[in-house]
Short mmCIF file of C-alpha atoms in Angstrom, two decimals:
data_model
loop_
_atom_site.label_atom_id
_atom_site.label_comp_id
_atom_site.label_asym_id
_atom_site.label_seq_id
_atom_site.Cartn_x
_atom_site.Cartn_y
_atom_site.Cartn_z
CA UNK Y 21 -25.49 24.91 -13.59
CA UNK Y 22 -24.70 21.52 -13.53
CA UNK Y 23 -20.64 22.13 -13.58
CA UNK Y 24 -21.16 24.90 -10.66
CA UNK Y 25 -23.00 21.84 -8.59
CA UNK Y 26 -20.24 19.37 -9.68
CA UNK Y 27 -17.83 21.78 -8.19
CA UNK Y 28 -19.26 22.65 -4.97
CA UNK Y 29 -19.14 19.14 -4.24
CA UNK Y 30 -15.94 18.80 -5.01
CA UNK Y 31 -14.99 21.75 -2.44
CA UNK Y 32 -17.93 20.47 0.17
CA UNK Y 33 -16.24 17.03 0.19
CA UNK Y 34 -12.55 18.28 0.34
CA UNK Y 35 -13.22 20.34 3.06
CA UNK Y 36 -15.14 17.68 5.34
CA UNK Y 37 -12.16 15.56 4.36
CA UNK Y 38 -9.56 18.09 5.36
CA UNK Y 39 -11.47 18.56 8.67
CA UNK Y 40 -11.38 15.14 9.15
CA UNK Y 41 -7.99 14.40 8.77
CA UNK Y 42 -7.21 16.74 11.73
CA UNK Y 43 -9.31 14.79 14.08
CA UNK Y 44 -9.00 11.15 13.37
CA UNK Y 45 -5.04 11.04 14.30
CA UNK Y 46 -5.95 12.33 17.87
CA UNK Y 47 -8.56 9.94 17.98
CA UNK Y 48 -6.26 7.38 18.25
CA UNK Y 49 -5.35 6.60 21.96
CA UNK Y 50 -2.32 7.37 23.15
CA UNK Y 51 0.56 10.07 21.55
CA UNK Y 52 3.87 10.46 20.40
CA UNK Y 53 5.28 10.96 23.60
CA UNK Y 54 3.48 7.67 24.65
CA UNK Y 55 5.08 5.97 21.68
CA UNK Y 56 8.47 7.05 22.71
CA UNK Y 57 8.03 6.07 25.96
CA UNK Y 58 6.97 2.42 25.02
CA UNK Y 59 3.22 2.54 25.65
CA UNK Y 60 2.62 4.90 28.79
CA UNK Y 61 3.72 5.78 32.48
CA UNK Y 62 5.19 2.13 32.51
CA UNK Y 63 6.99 1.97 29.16
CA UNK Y 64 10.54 1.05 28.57
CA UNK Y 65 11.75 4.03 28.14
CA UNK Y 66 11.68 6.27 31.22
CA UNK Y 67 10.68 10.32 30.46
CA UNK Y 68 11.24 12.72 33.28
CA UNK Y 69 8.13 15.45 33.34
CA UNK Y 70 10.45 17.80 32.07
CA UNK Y 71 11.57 15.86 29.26
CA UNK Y 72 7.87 15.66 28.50
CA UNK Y 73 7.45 18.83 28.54
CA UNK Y 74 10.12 19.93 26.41
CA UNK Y 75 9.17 17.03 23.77
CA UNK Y 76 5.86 18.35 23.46
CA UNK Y 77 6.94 22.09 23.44
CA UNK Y 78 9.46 21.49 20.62
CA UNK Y 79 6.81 20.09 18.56
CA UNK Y 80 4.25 22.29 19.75
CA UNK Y 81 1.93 19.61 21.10
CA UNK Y 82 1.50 21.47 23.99
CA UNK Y 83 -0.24 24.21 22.43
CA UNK Y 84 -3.83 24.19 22.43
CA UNK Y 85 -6.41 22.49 19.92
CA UNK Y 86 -7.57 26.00 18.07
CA UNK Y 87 -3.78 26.95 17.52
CA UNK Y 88 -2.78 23.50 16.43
CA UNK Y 89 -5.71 23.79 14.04
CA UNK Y 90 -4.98 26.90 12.66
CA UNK Y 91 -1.38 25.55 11.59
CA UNK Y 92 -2.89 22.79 10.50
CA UNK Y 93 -4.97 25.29 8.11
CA UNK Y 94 -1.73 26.87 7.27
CA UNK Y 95 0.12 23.60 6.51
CA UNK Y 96 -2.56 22.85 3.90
CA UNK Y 97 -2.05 26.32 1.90
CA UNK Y 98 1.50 26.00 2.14
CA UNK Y 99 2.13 22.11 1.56
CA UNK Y 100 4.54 22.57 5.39
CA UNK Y 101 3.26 20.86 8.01
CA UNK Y 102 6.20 20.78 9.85
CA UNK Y 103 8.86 18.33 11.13
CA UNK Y 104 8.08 14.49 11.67
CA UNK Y 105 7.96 13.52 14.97
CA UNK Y 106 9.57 10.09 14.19
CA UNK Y 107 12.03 10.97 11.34
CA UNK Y 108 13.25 14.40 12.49
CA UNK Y 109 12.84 16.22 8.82
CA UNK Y 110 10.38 18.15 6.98
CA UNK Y 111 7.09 15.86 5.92
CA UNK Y 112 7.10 16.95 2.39
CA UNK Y 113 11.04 15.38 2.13
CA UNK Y 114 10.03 12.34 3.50
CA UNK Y 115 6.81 11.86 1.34
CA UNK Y 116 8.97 13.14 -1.70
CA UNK Y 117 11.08 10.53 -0.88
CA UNK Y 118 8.53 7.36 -0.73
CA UNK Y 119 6.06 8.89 -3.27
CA UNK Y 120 7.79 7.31 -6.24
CA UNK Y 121 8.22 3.65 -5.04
CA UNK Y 122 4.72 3.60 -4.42
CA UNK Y 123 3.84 5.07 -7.70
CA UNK Y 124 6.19 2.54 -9.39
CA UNK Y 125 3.91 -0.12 -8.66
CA UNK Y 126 1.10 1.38 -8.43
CA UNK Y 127 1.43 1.74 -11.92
CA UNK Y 128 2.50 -1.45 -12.56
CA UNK Y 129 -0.17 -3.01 -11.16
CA UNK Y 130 -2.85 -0.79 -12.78
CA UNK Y 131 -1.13 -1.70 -16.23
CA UNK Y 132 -1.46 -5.10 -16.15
CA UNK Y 133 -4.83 -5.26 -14.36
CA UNK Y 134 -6.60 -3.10 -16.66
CA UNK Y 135 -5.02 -4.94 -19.38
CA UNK Y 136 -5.48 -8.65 -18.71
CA UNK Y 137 -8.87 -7.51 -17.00
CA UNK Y 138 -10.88 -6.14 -19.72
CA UNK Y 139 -9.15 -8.78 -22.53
CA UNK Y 140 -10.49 -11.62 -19.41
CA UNK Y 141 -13.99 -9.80 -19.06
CA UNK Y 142 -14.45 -9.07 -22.97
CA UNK Y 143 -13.74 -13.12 -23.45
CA UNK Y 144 -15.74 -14.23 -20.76
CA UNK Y 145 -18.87 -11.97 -22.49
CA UNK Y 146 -17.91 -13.46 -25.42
CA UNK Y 147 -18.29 -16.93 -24.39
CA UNK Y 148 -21.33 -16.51 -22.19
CA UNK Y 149 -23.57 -18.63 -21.36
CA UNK Y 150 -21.01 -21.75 -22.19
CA UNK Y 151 -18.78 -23.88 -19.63
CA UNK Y 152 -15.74 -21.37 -20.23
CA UNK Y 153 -17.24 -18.10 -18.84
CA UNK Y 154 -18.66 -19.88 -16.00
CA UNK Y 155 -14.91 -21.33 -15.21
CA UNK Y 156 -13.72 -17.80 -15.26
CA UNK Y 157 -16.25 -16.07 -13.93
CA UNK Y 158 -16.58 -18.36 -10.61
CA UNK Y 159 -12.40 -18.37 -10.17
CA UNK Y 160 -12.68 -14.49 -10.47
CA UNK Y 161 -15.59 -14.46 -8.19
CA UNK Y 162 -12.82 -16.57 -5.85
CA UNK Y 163 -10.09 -14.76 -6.31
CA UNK Y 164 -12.46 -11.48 -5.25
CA UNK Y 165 -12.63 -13.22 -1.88
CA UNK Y 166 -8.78 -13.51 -1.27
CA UNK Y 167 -7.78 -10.26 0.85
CA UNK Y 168 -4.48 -8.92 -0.70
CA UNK Y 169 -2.48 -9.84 2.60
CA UNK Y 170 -2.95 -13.29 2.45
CA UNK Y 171 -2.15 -13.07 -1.71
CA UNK Y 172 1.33 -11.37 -0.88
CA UNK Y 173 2.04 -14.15 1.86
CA UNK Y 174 1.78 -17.22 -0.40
CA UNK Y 175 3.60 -15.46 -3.10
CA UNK Y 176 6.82 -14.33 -0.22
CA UNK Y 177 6.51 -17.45 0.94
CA UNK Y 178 6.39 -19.54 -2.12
CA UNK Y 179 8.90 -17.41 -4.48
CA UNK Y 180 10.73 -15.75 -2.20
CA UNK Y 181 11.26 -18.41 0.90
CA UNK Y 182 10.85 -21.55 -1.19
CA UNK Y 183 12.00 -21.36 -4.68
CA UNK Y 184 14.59 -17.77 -4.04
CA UNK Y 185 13.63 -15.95 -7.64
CA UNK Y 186 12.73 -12.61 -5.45
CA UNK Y 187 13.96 -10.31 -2.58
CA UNK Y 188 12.38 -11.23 0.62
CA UNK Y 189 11.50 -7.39 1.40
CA UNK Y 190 12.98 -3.74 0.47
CA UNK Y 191 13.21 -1.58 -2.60
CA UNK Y 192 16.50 -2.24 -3.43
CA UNK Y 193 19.72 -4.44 -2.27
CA UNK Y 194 21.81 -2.34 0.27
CA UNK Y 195 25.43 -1.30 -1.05
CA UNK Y 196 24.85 -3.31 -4.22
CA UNK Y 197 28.26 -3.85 -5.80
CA UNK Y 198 28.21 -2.93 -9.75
CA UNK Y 199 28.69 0.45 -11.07
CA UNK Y 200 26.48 -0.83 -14.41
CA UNK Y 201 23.49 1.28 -14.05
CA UNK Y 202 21.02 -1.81 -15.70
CA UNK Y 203 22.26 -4.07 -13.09
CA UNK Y 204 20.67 -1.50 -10.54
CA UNK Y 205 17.74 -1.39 -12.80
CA UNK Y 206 17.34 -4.90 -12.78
CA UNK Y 207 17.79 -4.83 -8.67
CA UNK Y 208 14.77 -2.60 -8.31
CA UNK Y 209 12.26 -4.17 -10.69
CA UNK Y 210 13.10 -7.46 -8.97
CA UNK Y 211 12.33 -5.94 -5.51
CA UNK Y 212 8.75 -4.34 -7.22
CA UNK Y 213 7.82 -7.93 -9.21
CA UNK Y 214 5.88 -9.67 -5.72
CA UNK Y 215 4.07 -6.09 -4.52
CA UNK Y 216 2.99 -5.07 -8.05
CA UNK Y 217 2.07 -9.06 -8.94
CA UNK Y 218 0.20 -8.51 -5.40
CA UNK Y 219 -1.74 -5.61 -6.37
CA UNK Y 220 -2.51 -6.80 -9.95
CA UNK Y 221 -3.84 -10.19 -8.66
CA UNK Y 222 -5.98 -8.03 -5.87
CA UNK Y 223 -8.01 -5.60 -8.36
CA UNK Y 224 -7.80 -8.09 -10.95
CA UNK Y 225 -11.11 -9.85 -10.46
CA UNK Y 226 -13.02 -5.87 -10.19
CA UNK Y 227 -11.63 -5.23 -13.18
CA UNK Y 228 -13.13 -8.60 -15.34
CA UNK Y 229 -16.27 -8.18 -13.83
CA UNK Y 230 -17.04 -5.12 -14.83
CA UNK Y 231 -16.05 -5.44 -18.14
CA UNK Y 232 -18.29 -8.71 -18.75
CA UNK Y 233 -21.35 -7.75 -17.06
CA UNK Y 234 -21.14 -4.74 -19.53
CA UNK Y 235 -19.68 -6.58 -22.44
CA UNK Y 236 -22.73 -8.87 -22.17
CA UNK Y 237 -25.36 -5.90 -22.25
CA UNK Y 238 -23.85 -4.36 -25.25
CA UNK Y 239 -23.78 -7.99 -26.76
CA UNK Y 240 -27.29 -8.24 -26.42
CA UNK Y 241 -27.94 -4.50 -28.46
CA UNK Y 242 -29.52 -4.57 -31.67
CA UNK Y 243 -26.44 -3.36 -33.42
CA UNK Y 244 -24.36 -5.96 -32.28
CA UNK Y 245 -27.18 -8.77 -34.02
CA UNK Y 246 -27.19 -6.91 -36.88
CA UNK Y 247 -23.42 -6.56 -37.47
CA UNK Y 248 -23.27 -9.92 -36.82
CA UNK Y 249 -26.05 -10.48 -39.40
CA UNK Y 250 -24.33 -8.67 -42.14
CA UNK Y 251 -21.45 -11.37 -42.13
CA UNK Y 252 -18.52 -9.50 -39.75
CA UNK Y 253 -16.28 -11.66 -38.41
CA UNK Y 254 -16.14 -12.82 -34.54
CA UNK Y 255 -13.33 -10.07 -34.11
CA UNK Y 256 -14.83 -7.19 -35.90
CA UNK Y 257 -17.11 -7.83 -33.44
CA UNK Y 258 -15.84 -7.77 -30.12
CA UNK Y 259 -13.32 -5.53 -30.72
CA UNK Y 260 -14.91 -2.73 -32.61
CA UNK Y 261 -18.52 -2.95 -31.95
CA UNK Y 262 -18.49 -5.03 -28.38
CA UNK Y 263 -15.13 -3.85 -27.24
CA UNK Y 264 -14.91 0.18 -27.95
CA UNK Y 265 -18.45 0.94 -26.81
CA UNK Y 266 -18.92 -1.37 -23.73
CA UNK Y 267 -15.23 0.23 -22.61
CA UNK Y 268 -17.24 3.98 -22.16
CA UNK Y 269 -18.65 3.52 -19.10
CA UNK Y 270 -15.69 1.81 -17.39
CA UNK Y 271 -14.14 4.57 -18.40
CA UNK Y 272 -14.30 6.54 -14.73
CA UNK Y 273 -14.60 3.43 -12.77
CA UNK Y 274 -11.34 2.33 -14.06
CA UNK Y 275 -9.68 5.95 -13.05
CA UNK Y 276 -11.42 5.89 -9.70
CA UNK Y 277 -9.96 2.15 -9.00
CA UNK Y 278 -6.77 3.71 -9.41
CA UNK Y 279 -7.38 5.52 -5.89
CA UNK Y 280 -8.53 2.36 -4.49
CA UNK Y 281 -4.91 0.80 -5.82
CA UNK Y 282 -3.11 3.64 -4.20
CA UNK Y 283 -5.46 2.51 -0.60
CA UNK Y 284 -4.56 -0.94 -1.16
CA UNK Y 285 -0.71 -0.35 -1.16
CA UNK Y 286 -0.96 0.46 2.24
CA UNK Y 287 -0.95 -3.79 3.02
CA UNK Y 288 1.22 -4.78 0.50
CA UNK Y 289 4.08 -2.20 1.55
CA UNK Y 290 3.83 -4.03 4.58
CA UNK Y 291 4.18 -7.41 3.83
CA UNK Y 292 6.97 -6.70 1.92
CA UNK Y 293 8.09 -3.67 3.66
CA UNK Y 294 8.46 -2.15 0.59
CA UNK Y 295 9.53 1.54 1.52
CA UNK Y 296 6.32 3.60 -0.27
CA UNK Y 297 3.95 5.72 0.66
CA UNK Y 298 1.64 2.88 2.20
CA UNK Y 299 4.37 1.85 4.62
CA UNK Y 300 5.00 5.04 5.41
CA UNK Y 301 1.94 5.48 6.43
CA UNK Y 302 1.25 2.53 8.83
CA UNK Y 303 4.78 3.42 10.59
CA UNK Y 304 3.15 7.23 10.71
CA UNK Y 305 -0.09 5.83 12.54
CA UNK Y 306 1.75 3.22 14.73
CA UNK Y 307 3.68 6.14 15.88
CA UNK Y 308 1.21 8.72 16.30
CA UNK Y 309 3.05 10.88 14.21
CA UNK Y 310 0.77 13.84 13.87
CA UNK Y 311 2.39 16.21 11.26
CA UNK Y 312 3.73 13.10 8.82
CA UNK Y 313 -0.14 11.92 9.24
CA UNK Y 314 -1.37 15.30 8.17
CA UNK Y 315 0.77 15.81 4.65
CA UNK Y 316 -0.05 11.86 4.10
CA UNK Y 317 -3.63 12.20 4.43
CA UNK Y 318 -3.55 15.48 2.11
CA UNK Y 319 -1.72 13.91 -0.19
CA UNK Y 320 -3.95 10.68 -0.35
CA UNK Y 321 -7.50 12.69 -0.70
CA UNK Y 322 -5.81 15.22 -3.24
CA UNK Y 323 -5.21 12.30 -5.32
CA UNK Y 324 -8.55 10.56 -4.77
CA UNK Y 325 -10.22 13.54 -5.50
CA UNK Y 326 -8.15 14.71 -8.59
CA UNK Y 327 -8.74 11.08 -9.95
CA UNK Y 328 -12.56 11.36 -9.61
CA UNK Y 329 -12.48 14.91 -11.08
CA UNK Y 330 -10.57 13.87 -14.19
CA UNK Y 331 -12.96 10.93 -14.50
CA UNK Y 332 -16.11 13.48 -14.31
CA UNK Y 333 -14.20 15.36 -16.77
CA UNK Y 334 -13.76 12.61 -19.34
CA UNK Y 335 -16.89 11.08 -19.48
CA UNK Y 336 -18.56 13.46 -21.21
CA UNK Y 337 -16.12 13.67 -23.82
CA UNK Y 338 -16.71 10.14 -24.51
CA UNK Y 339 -19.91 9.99 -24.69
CA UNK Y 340 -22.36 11.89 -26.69
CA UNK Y 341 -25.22 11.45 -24.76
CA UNK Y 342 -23.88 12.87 -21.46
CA UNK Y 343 -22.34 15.68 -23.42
CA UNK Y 344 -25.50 17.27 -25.05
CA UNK Y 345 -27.17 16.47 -21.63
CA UNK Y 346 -24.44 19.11 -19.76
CA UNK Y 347 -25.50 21.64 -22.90
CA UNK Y 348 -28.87 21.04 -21.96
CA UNK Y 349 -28.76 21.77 -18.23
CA UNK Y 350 -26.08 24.78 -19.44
CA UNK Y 351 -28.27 26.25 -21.40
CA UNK Y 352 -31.63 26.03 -19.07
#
């Protein structure tokens, strides 16, 4: 009973999502035609009303809202929804085609910040109440405050302006010269170093705090006195009794920040102009491209959703309790 609830959520929320996602693009004022144009009647590029016409024909803007709806229903069965307005090719090329730059550090970022994180948050518990976790907990609780723009500005400005160890912006150097294929290795993960440091610095803080509030609770169980009572040492302790069962229940919320990684990408694409999914996006919305913002927005709540399902899925594998209570509300 309890999985056939879990699912119909699921299905309840993607399809208020999916509905969504048809609306909020033509929400936005203005169109693509508009966006040609330069901003309206008065832009700097001058459309006859033919040339309108036959713009909004070939991309079959012109049809009405119930048709356009009904292949945007088709689109999401068959992963096609059509050519991009701005880039003249199918959307599922062009997200093909930025999808792993953005997962490259993505990845990176989640890494690192899950890493250093948890080893920050699992310290900090361990040193609570002294003068040490409160010096980590309130720069955290600072860095928390820093919005991940401003965090990729002083580090383009500072390495990349100032001292020249990065790229100022791209993926990868145009026409590099060297047919070694480690020297175009080494071109890419420089180009990825400033937006995956970005991200790591921007979740970092989520990450330690939730880790030491629950590192602190599980501290304070009986079984962590008592181990400590029978003579383990300081590491037995935090790593196998503090450690592995304070780590459970950050379990999904780690998996879920992933998605929220995957959101914040979207600003540090653009500072950088790093040529992922994010920025792909805000060129999309600034140019009111309507099938590009479709397959995006899919794409994005597919993997939001898949993340949270696979967390859902997890947790009751890793933890006892919640498992016999799903056999429980099985069984009755």
């Amino acid at each position: 009973m309890l999985k056939n609830n879990k699912y119909s959520s699921y299905l309840l929320v993607l399809v208020f999502v999916l509905l969504l996602n048809f609306w909020l693009p033509r929400l936005l004022p203005g169109g693509p035609v508009e966006y040609i144009m330069g901003g309206g009647e008065d832009g700097v590029v001058f459309l006859t009303e033919a040339q309108k016409a036959a713009m909004l024909e070939y991309y079959h803007l012109d049809d009405s809202v119930g048709t356009q709806f009904m292949k945007y229903l088709k689109g999401i069965f068959t992963f096609d929804f059509g050519l991009s307005i701005n880039y003249k090719a199918p959307v599922y090329a062009i997200i093909i085609e930025r999808l792993p730059w953005t997962l490259c550090i993505v990845g990176i970022a989640s890494v690192f910040s899950i890493i250093i994180g948890l080893l920050a948050g699992l310290y900090s518990a361990w040193r609570y109440p002294g003068k040490m976790d409160r010096s980590l907990f309130l720069s955290m609780l600072s860095l928390s405050t820093i919005p991940e723009f401003l965090i990729g500005m002083v580090l383009l400005i500072s390495m990349s302006v100032k001292l020249k160890w990065f790229p100022l912006s791209g993926a990868q150097t145009a026409f590099l010269r060297s047919d070694l294929w480690i020297d175009h290795v080494t071109d890419i993960v420089r180009h990825a170093v400033l937006p995956a440091l970005t991200l790591t610095i921007g979740s970092l803080a989520g990450m330690y705090l939730l880790m030491r509030n629950e590192a602190i609770r599980v501290r304070n169980e009986p079984y962590t006195e008592f181990a400590s009572a029978k003579g383990i040492g300081w590491q037995g302790i935090m790593f196998k009794h503090i450690a592995r069962n304070a780590a459970l229940p950050l379990v999904t919320m780690i998996i879920i920040r992933m998605g929220a990684l995957m959101a914040g990408s979207i600003i540090v694409e653009t500072v950088f102009a790093y040529p992922g999914v994010g920025k792909l996006l805000q060129e999309a919305i600034l140019g009111r491209d309507y099938p590009l913002l479709h397959g995006l927005f899919l794409m994005m709540t597919l993997f939001v959703l898949l993340l949270n399902f696979i967390a859902d899925m997890m947790y009751p594998y890793l933890d006892p309790r919640i498992r016999t209570a799903v056999k429980r509300g099985a069984r009755g």
